[in-house]
């Protein structure tokens, strides 16, 4: 029954392929989305806690909803439904392929959060990655998206290696792939598993140094970006750590390492978001930063709060992406420079503003709550980290404000078409997300936190709250101030924009240092393969040939051939040195063939056609035979 | 040794040989009486003589292994099998010869000589005595020289004959000195006597023994085409009439191999002859293969390949006495080799002597069956299962490994790889290129013989058991 | 019976004769003369054989070689250039190697002879050599004898095939060639 | 029954080869249909054998006919958990390959006969329970493949075929010598595999066993092929016709790895255990090297050929892991051997399919150069989807056959040779990169003008590829179908 | 007259014969070399027969065989030489070298 959760969207996807081109398919889609959510809800509610599928004599797959898994299980379709609706509305031309793929994407992600063992997790994990390739490359006729999809897949796959390793080590140490078995690990194995998981999660959640793939992922259609930033692909990394970090208490460096990664990413992503001049990449930067905050929370030993942040972020980030999609559609490009669509799409602007407030972590929004909780949790561990998180709030507020102004600011009166505010279909799909964002403000209510994060509903101390507000205000005001001065688009000038475009230099680093160098290595090896690999074989053949030539010199077998023998010895030496010389140049098997062929020609010289030489050969040969007989004892 | 009453028994032991001799005489006489247009009929008595000899040979199988004619002649399973190979091979050569020599009026002489050549090989196979083997070799050689030069108008044929002769004469001549020395040391010329005499001779006999042995081995090497007495083989294969080339490169080898085996087995303890044979095997197969590589004449390729095959066969000799597989390996190898060689030369004959490599382009498409035969015989030479050549190589390798000559097996393996190249050099254009024109063939008998030999190559491989079983467990006399 | 000193003396004479004439075979300007030197050498060896007690073999050798050398001499007169040795004849190749071969073989042979202890079993003085051979020929060596006869028969046929220019049905050359690649072509 | 599965195609090959009047297109097609039906019979027989398979751990359904009893040779065929999946995969791949349309060059009868012959031989190799028989099939397969490449290949086909023949034959001879050494050491002498496994003739033979091991290793490593013995593979593949390539990669390469398990690991486990670590290192080199060299290829077939080197490296790695002495890691070893065996099957289906597809690409576009193509998805949905699924399967995407196999190998290796496993993991990323690059360059992006009229796959081809894809998915989703059979061999094997 | 002496004479003849066989260009002269070698073999045989084998009958028979070989070889040799000379005008070995390699 647990399988229902992923199966329903999967079936819906199949049905969608057939039905979507028809009329009235919108309603069917709605039904499908509701069913998907229903299935998830039913699984959460049902009493079946775990399902184990035999996958082979040694392998088995375990599925089941853990506490946080259940939350995710519900969150994913909830976020996905509006997004898919948005996709249905805005991508009419390609909805037949896009919508089913998104549904499959949801299915794989649901499978992921249902996983109770690392094998199942890896399966879902890789499938999520593969789906991202299909989705990001969805506009495959353009030259860009396919390679962007490739970068995404490969970068995340580098991280996947960590998961492979973790799964293997876990099995080797405990004989099981079960996630709860991680608890039982002893140190060296636990270290390996921890490292593997951290690698996998960092790559998937776009943490430094893998963060830049998110930029590439922007090549996909907006709904894809919205989904993979919020509840799917990227969320998988944080989800993994939220689930596993409590089990790896045996590894002392694990949590600090997570926190460090998160902290670095939070700042780096913030800077990138603040400097970025395109809408979606700016949001991508912010995604990295926000997941950085989650990592900090996990590192601070508060995975529950990280989970809350994951949920909250999912809701408002998908809202923001849909808004960005509208903005891009309206402005015709993704460049922030040409937007300020507040007058054109006031409703959309309003909905986005809700999301931006949450992003900026303004108190009394959901985002605000989770950020305060993270600060508090970090403070408990280390005041320095807490302070840094607090400071990063300014950065967040700055780029949130910046985005708000640049995308949805009122703009020049009269330059854009002005219309009566009305709710359009795409706005409609944003509405549930905006509502969700607002609803999450209830976390501030006493006890509100308990149901989401399972955390204690403790209040925040007033001082830090005020401090946060101050920091946020400072950030926001800075944005406003820059806007006044007209430099908000490029706060740090061209160099800053360049830095942002290259993800602080990570993109060239990866492209040249990793991708190009491995390509060069591959090319070198290929040349090596074509020329030199057989050198050993060839050497043997050459020696054979030289030897046969030495034998073939008919003079060697006679007495006065002694001189010749010396001569052919010299030849042999010459040959050897030439072989050494040619090794690097020409080492093909064909070389081998030629060598043997020459041996053939040489040996034919023995057959001179002159019978007296045959006779001489007999005499000499018999002498040699006698010699062999005499010495053979 | 008793005389008189035993004579009848002894004559009973050589009925196959007598059949061949009588056949040869009948052929001669018949040719004298038949008119010109019917001369070709003498092929029939030739075949009948071979058949009678074959039946007589089979009939002898029932008896015990024994020496006859005062220890000069062995009637044992190995010899009888060898005779069967020789007779069957000769019969196939007769069939090949019928169309090939259609225009040549000298049928009587030809078939008589062919029968006598077969007789020479048969006598070598049974010889258990130095005198006997020397005359048998002489008979085999002298007929061979003449047959190789049978095409009077072909300059290549006569050149092949005289080269064959010069090499053979020197080998025969030196062998006489060797025989004299061995006789002097052992006081006897029978192998049995030599074995006893040499065993009694002790260390003092060693120098002359080794010298005599080498001189004697020279003539056996000549019949086998082993290095260093191999030079005639490619020349004869190329220059002699094609059926005869097929005959000479295969049939006398059978007899020579058997006598070589018998000789090696009577050598006393102190003579370590195995390394010599192993070295000779190495040299023979390597030279044969290397020299074949870039030949442009298919018959010459076959000639060199015959040299290399001798090298493989010598591996069995190395294992004689130490490995129970050695004798079965040798006999099986001979059967496979004779069949394969006859098939290969049969194809050449049936293709009217087509021998230039360039003339084989696309032949596989024009003459699929014939070239199929060629392919099968070549693959058998390479040792591709399940053909006879494969089982032969398997046994030979097994012998070498069993007696500790792993290196020899490895050398043979490397040689086999080299050999692929020249076999494929013939086959590849035949199958992969487009034909240049029509390819004429000779009359049916040659095709029949070719296909029979090909079938033998396949069947001897597939149904190896009766042969291997028959070759195993029977002693080699003396 | 010939007394031993005489035997020894004759042996020395015959030996030297055999070797010298044998050597002269290759050091004369006429093939005919070479043939007669060879005959002389054979005669000397025949003599030694007689001295050794193998009268039959020795005599047969001399008789046979006399006939053979006559044939050889006639052949040379018929076919070969320079039959009468009118011009100096020195037709050798690979001479140095041949010398090495000859000397080498001598060294090896003599070495082997001197190093070997041959069995010491002298011929009984009263051995009826010819009778012994006769019994052997028709007794134990019957097969060998017969085979030798067959070899001679084969040789006769072979000699006719090779040397005779006329066959029963015209020139022996007719049709004595490989079949042509195409049936209508001239033989290759 | 197994005997029929082997002999029927071989005998039918003779019949097909003698078929006349097939020069017309119609005649060719009809003959191809007949051949396909014949080729399907062994598949059905093997499926029946599968349904009867009991999983006892030993050889089952054994059929024995004495062949050369004097030498201890018998026609002995049977199945166990190792051979049954491989033989079945072989039969299936042959059905697909024989049905696959190909340019017969006017010699359909010969082509189909060779394919049928090769089918019987290949199935026979996996079913053979006698070393002699095994070697017979081993060698004969080379000859058939030589002619397939030489006569129906393109480019410098004759040369590539010769290189293939000489190189692999050079490998088969050390194999023969090693088999003989094993045979000679047995007492009573026999070629019977079960008996040899029981006897362990060379146990404790020290250096001699090492030499024999080396012989086997050379033979199998060349066939597999392992770096550095792989250089025959790319030219052979590039110049071979599509179906022949599929068979070469899908079936012939497996013979090498099968030999590793069947002979080296079973009959000389001690020697294998001693040398397992170097073998594993070599395997990892094959994995990484094969992947990297593949990455640099611009020719589709060369690319796939080198990924074969990579994938076969996985197999060998799994075998090495399973063969080493590692107390306490039996579960990991079992996992590794399960995975390695499954990888043989999976690679056969996947790479077989990829080579078939590349054959179709050549007939359409006339070149294997990846850079010549682009945006083909626009014109050829079926081709693209087929390629993409198989490519993803090849790069190890879960849900497809390759993943289950590779994952088990990695998981097993991590328990035994952790460091090597980590290095080998690099291969996964590189193969992903190269396949995605290939897919992107060929099928995505803008469609060049010259391919505007490129036709999609025909019905037969789609069916053929579809069948392979379906199986790849089936094994990927429900690997237990195959793994249970495999494990019936593996579990007792690893337990010792 | 001792065994060794006779054998040494035989060795000498053998060596001279071998020298001739190797060095002579003319077929006929070459054959004379072979004759001498057979001659030597016969002499050695005679000596061994007389001194080492107690006059064994087999030895005499072997001598007959030697002479048969000699006769047959020479007869066939002359026939061949005649034939080749007629066909190819060749009387020395160097003139026959079409078949080679």
PDB file of N, CA, C and O in Angstrom, chain A residues 140, chain D residues 357 361 373-378 380 383-385 387-388 438-445:
ATOM      1  N   UNK A 140      14.798  20.784 -25.599  1.00  0.00           N
ATOM      2  CA  UNK A 140      16.001  20.169 -26.152  1.00  0.00           C
ATOM      3  C   UNK A 140      16.364  20.688 -27.519  1.00  0.00           C
ATOM      4  O   UNK A 140      17.451  20.440 -28.016  1.00  0.00           O
TER       5      UNK A 140
ATOM      6  N   UNK D 357      21.470  -0.605 -32.446  1.00  0.00           N
ATOM      7  CA  UNK D 357      21.012   0.738 -32.781  1.00  0.00           C
ATOM      8  C   UNK D 357      22.062   1.482 -33.583  1.00  0.00           C
ATOM      9  O   UNK D 357      21.749   2.168 -34.568  1.00  0.00           O
ATOM     10  N   UNK D 361      21.825   3.374 -37.100  1.00  0.00           N
ATOM     11  CA  UNK D 361      22.236   4.762 -37.323  1.00  0.00           C
ATOM     12  C   UNK D 361      23.144   4.847 -38.540  1.00  0.00           C
ATOM     13  O   UNK D 361      23.032   5.745 -39.363  1.00  0.00           O
ATOM     14  N   UNK D 373      25.977  14.277 -36.257  1.00  0.00           N
ATOM     15  CA  UNK D 373      24.541  14.235 -36.020  1.00  0.00           C
ATOM     16  C   UNK D 373      24.119  15.367 -35.094  1.00  0.00           C
ATOM     17  O   UNK D 373      24.926  16.110 -34.564  1.00  0.00           O
ATOM     18  N   UNK D 374      22.826  15.439 -34.856  1.00  0.00           N
ATOM     19  CA  UNK D 374      22.284  16.433 -33.932  1.00  0.00           C
ATOM     20  C   UNK D 374      20.778  16.473 -34.052  1.00  0.00           C
ATOM     21  O   UNK D 374      20.213  16.239 -35.131  1.00  0.00           O
ATOM     22  N   UNK D 375      20.122  16.688 -32.951  1.00  0.00           N
ATOM     23  CA  UNK D 375      18.684  16.917 -32.967  1.00  0.00           C
ATOM     24  C   UNK D 375      17.848  15.807 -33.559  1.00  0.00           C
ATOM     25  O   UNK D 375      16.722  16.035 -33.990  1.00  0.00           O
ATOM     26  N   UNK D 376      18.355  14.598 -33.556  1.00  0.00           N
ATOM     27  CA  UNK D 376      17.623  13.524 -34.218  1.00  0.00           C
ATOM     28  C   UNK D 376      16.287  13.220 -33.545  1.00  0.00           C
ATOM     29  O   UNK D 376      15.411  12.606 -34.145  1.00  0.00           O
ATOM     30  N   UNK D 377      16.146  13.634 -32.284  1.00  0.00           N
ATOM     31  CA  UNK D 377      14.890  13.378 -31.581  1.00  0.00           C
ATOM     32  C   UNK D 377      13.713  13.886 -32.395  1.00  0.00           C
ATOM     33  O   UNK D 377      12.627  13.301 -32.383  1.00  0.00           O
ATOM     34  N   UNK D 378      13.958  14.945 -33.120  1.00  0.00           N
ATOM     35  CA  UNK D 378      12.896  15.534 -33.921  1.00  0.00           C
ATOM     36  C   UNK D 378      12.341  14.541 -34.932  1.00  0.00           C
ATOM     37  O   UNK D 378      11.153  14.516 -35.199  1.00  0.00           O
ATOM     38  N   UNK D 380      13.322  11.025 -35.136  1.00  0.00           N
ATOM     39  CA  UNK D 380      13.343   9.602 -34.809  1.00  0.00           C
ATOM     40  C   UNK D 380      13.065   9.389 -33.334  1.00  0.00           C
ATOM     41  O   UNK D 380      13.966   9.201 -32.537  1.00  0.00           O
ATOM     42  N   UNK D 383      14.015   5.670 -32.185  1.00  0.00           N
ATOM     43  CA  UNK D 383      15.467   5.521 -32.101  1.00  0.00           C
ATOM     44  C   UNK D 383      15.998   6.217 -30.862  1.00  0.00           C
ATOM     45  O   UNK D 383      16.810   5.680 -30.106  1.00  0.00           O
ATOM     46  N   UNK D 384      15.497   7.442 -30.641  1.00  0.00           N
ATOM     47  CA  UNK D 384      16.019   8.219 -29.528  1.00  0.00           C
ATOM     48  C   UNK D 384      15.671   7.574 -28.197  1.00  0.00           C
ATOM     49  O   UNK D 384      16.531   7.422 -27.320  1.00  0.00           O
ATOM     50  N   UNK D 385      14.396   7.207 -28.070  1.00  0.00           N
ATOM     51  CA  UNK D 385      13.991   6.635 -26.787  1.00  0.00           C
ATOM     52  C   UNK D 385      14.774   5.357 -26.523  1.00  0.00           C
ATOM     53  O   UNK D 385      15.304   5.134 -25.425  1.00  0.00           O
ATOM     54  N   UNK D 387      17.718   4.433 -27.689  1.00  0.00           N
ATOM     55  CA  UNK D 387      19.097   4.754 -27.348  1.00  0.00           C
ATOM     56  C   UNK D 387      19.193   5.299 -25.937  1.00  0.00           C
ATOM     57  O   UNK D 387      20.077   4.919 -25.169  1.00  0.00           O
ATOM     58  N   UNK D 388      18.270   6.209 -25.608  1.00  0.00           N
ATOM     59  CA  UNK D 388      18.363   6.866 -24.309  1.00  0.00           C
ATOM     60  C   UNK D 388      18.194   5.844 -23.185  1.00  0.00           C
ATOM     61  O   UNK D 388      18.986   5.835 -22.234  1.00  0.00           O
ATOM     62  N   UNK D 438      26.941  12.017 -25.590  1.00  0.00           N
ATOM     63  CA  UNK D 438      26.544  11.381 -26.843  1.00  0.00           C
ATOM     64  C   UNK D 438      25.078  11.653 -27.136  1.00  0.00           C
ATOM     65  O   UNK D 438      24.712  12.061 -28.249  1.00  0.00           O
ATOM     66  N   UNK D 439      24.250  11.431 -26.134  1.00  0.00           N
ATOM     67  CA  UNK D 439      22.816  11.656 -26.345  1.00  0.00           C
ATOM     68  C   UNK D 439      22.560  13.097 -26.745  1.00  0.00           C
ATOM     69  O   UNK D 439      21.805  13.390 -27.672  1.00  0.00           O
ATOM     70  N   UNK D 440      23.198  13.999 -26.007  1.00  0.00           N
ATOM     71  CA  UNK D 440      22.981  15.415 -26.281  1.00  0.00           C
ATOM     72  C   UNK D 440      23.409  15.778 -27.691  1.00  0.00           C
ATOM     73  O   UNK D 440      22.686  16.440 -28.433  1.00  0.00           O
ATOM     74  N   UNK D 441      24.589  15.304 -28.081  1.00  0.00           N
ATOM     75  CA  UNK D 441      25.100  15.693 -29.394  1.00  0.00           C
ATOM     76  C   UNK D 441      24.308  15.085 -30.524  1.00  0.00           C
ATOM     77  O   UNK D 441      24.094  15.717 -31.556  1.00  0.00           O
ATOM     78  N   UNK D 442      23.877  13.864 -30.324  1.00  0.00           N
ATOM     79  CA  UNK D 442      23.230  13.199 -31.452  1.00  0.00           C
ATOM     80  C   UNK D 442      21.741  13.487 -31.547  1.00  0.00           C
ATOM     81  O   UNK D 442      21.202  13.657 -32.632  1.00  0.00           O
ATOM     82  N   UNK D 443      21.079  13.511 -30.418  1.00  0.00           N
ATOM     83  CA  UNK D 443      19.629  13.522 -30.483  1.00  0.00           C
ATOM     84  C   UNK D 443      19.017  14.856 -30.102  1.00  0.00           C
ATOM     85  O   UNK D 443      17.891  15.148 -30.469  1.00  0.00           O
ATOM     86  N   UNK D 444      19.729  15.648 -29.320  1.00  0.00           N
ATOM     87  CA  UNK D 444      19.163  16.903 -28.867  1.00  0.00           C
ATOM     88  C   UNK D 444      19.820  18.052 -29.626  1.00  0.00           C
ATOM     89  O   UNK D 444      20.665  17.849 -30.470  1.00  0.00           O
ATOM     90  N   UNK D 445      19.368  19.231 -29.282  1.00  0.00           N
ATOM     91  CA  UNK D 445      19.896  20.390 -29.974  1.00  0.00           C
ATOM     92  C   UNK D 445      19.198  20.562 -31.309  1.00  0.00           C
ATOM     93  O   UNK D 445      18.264  19.830 -31.643  1.00  0.00           O
TER      94      UNK D 445
END
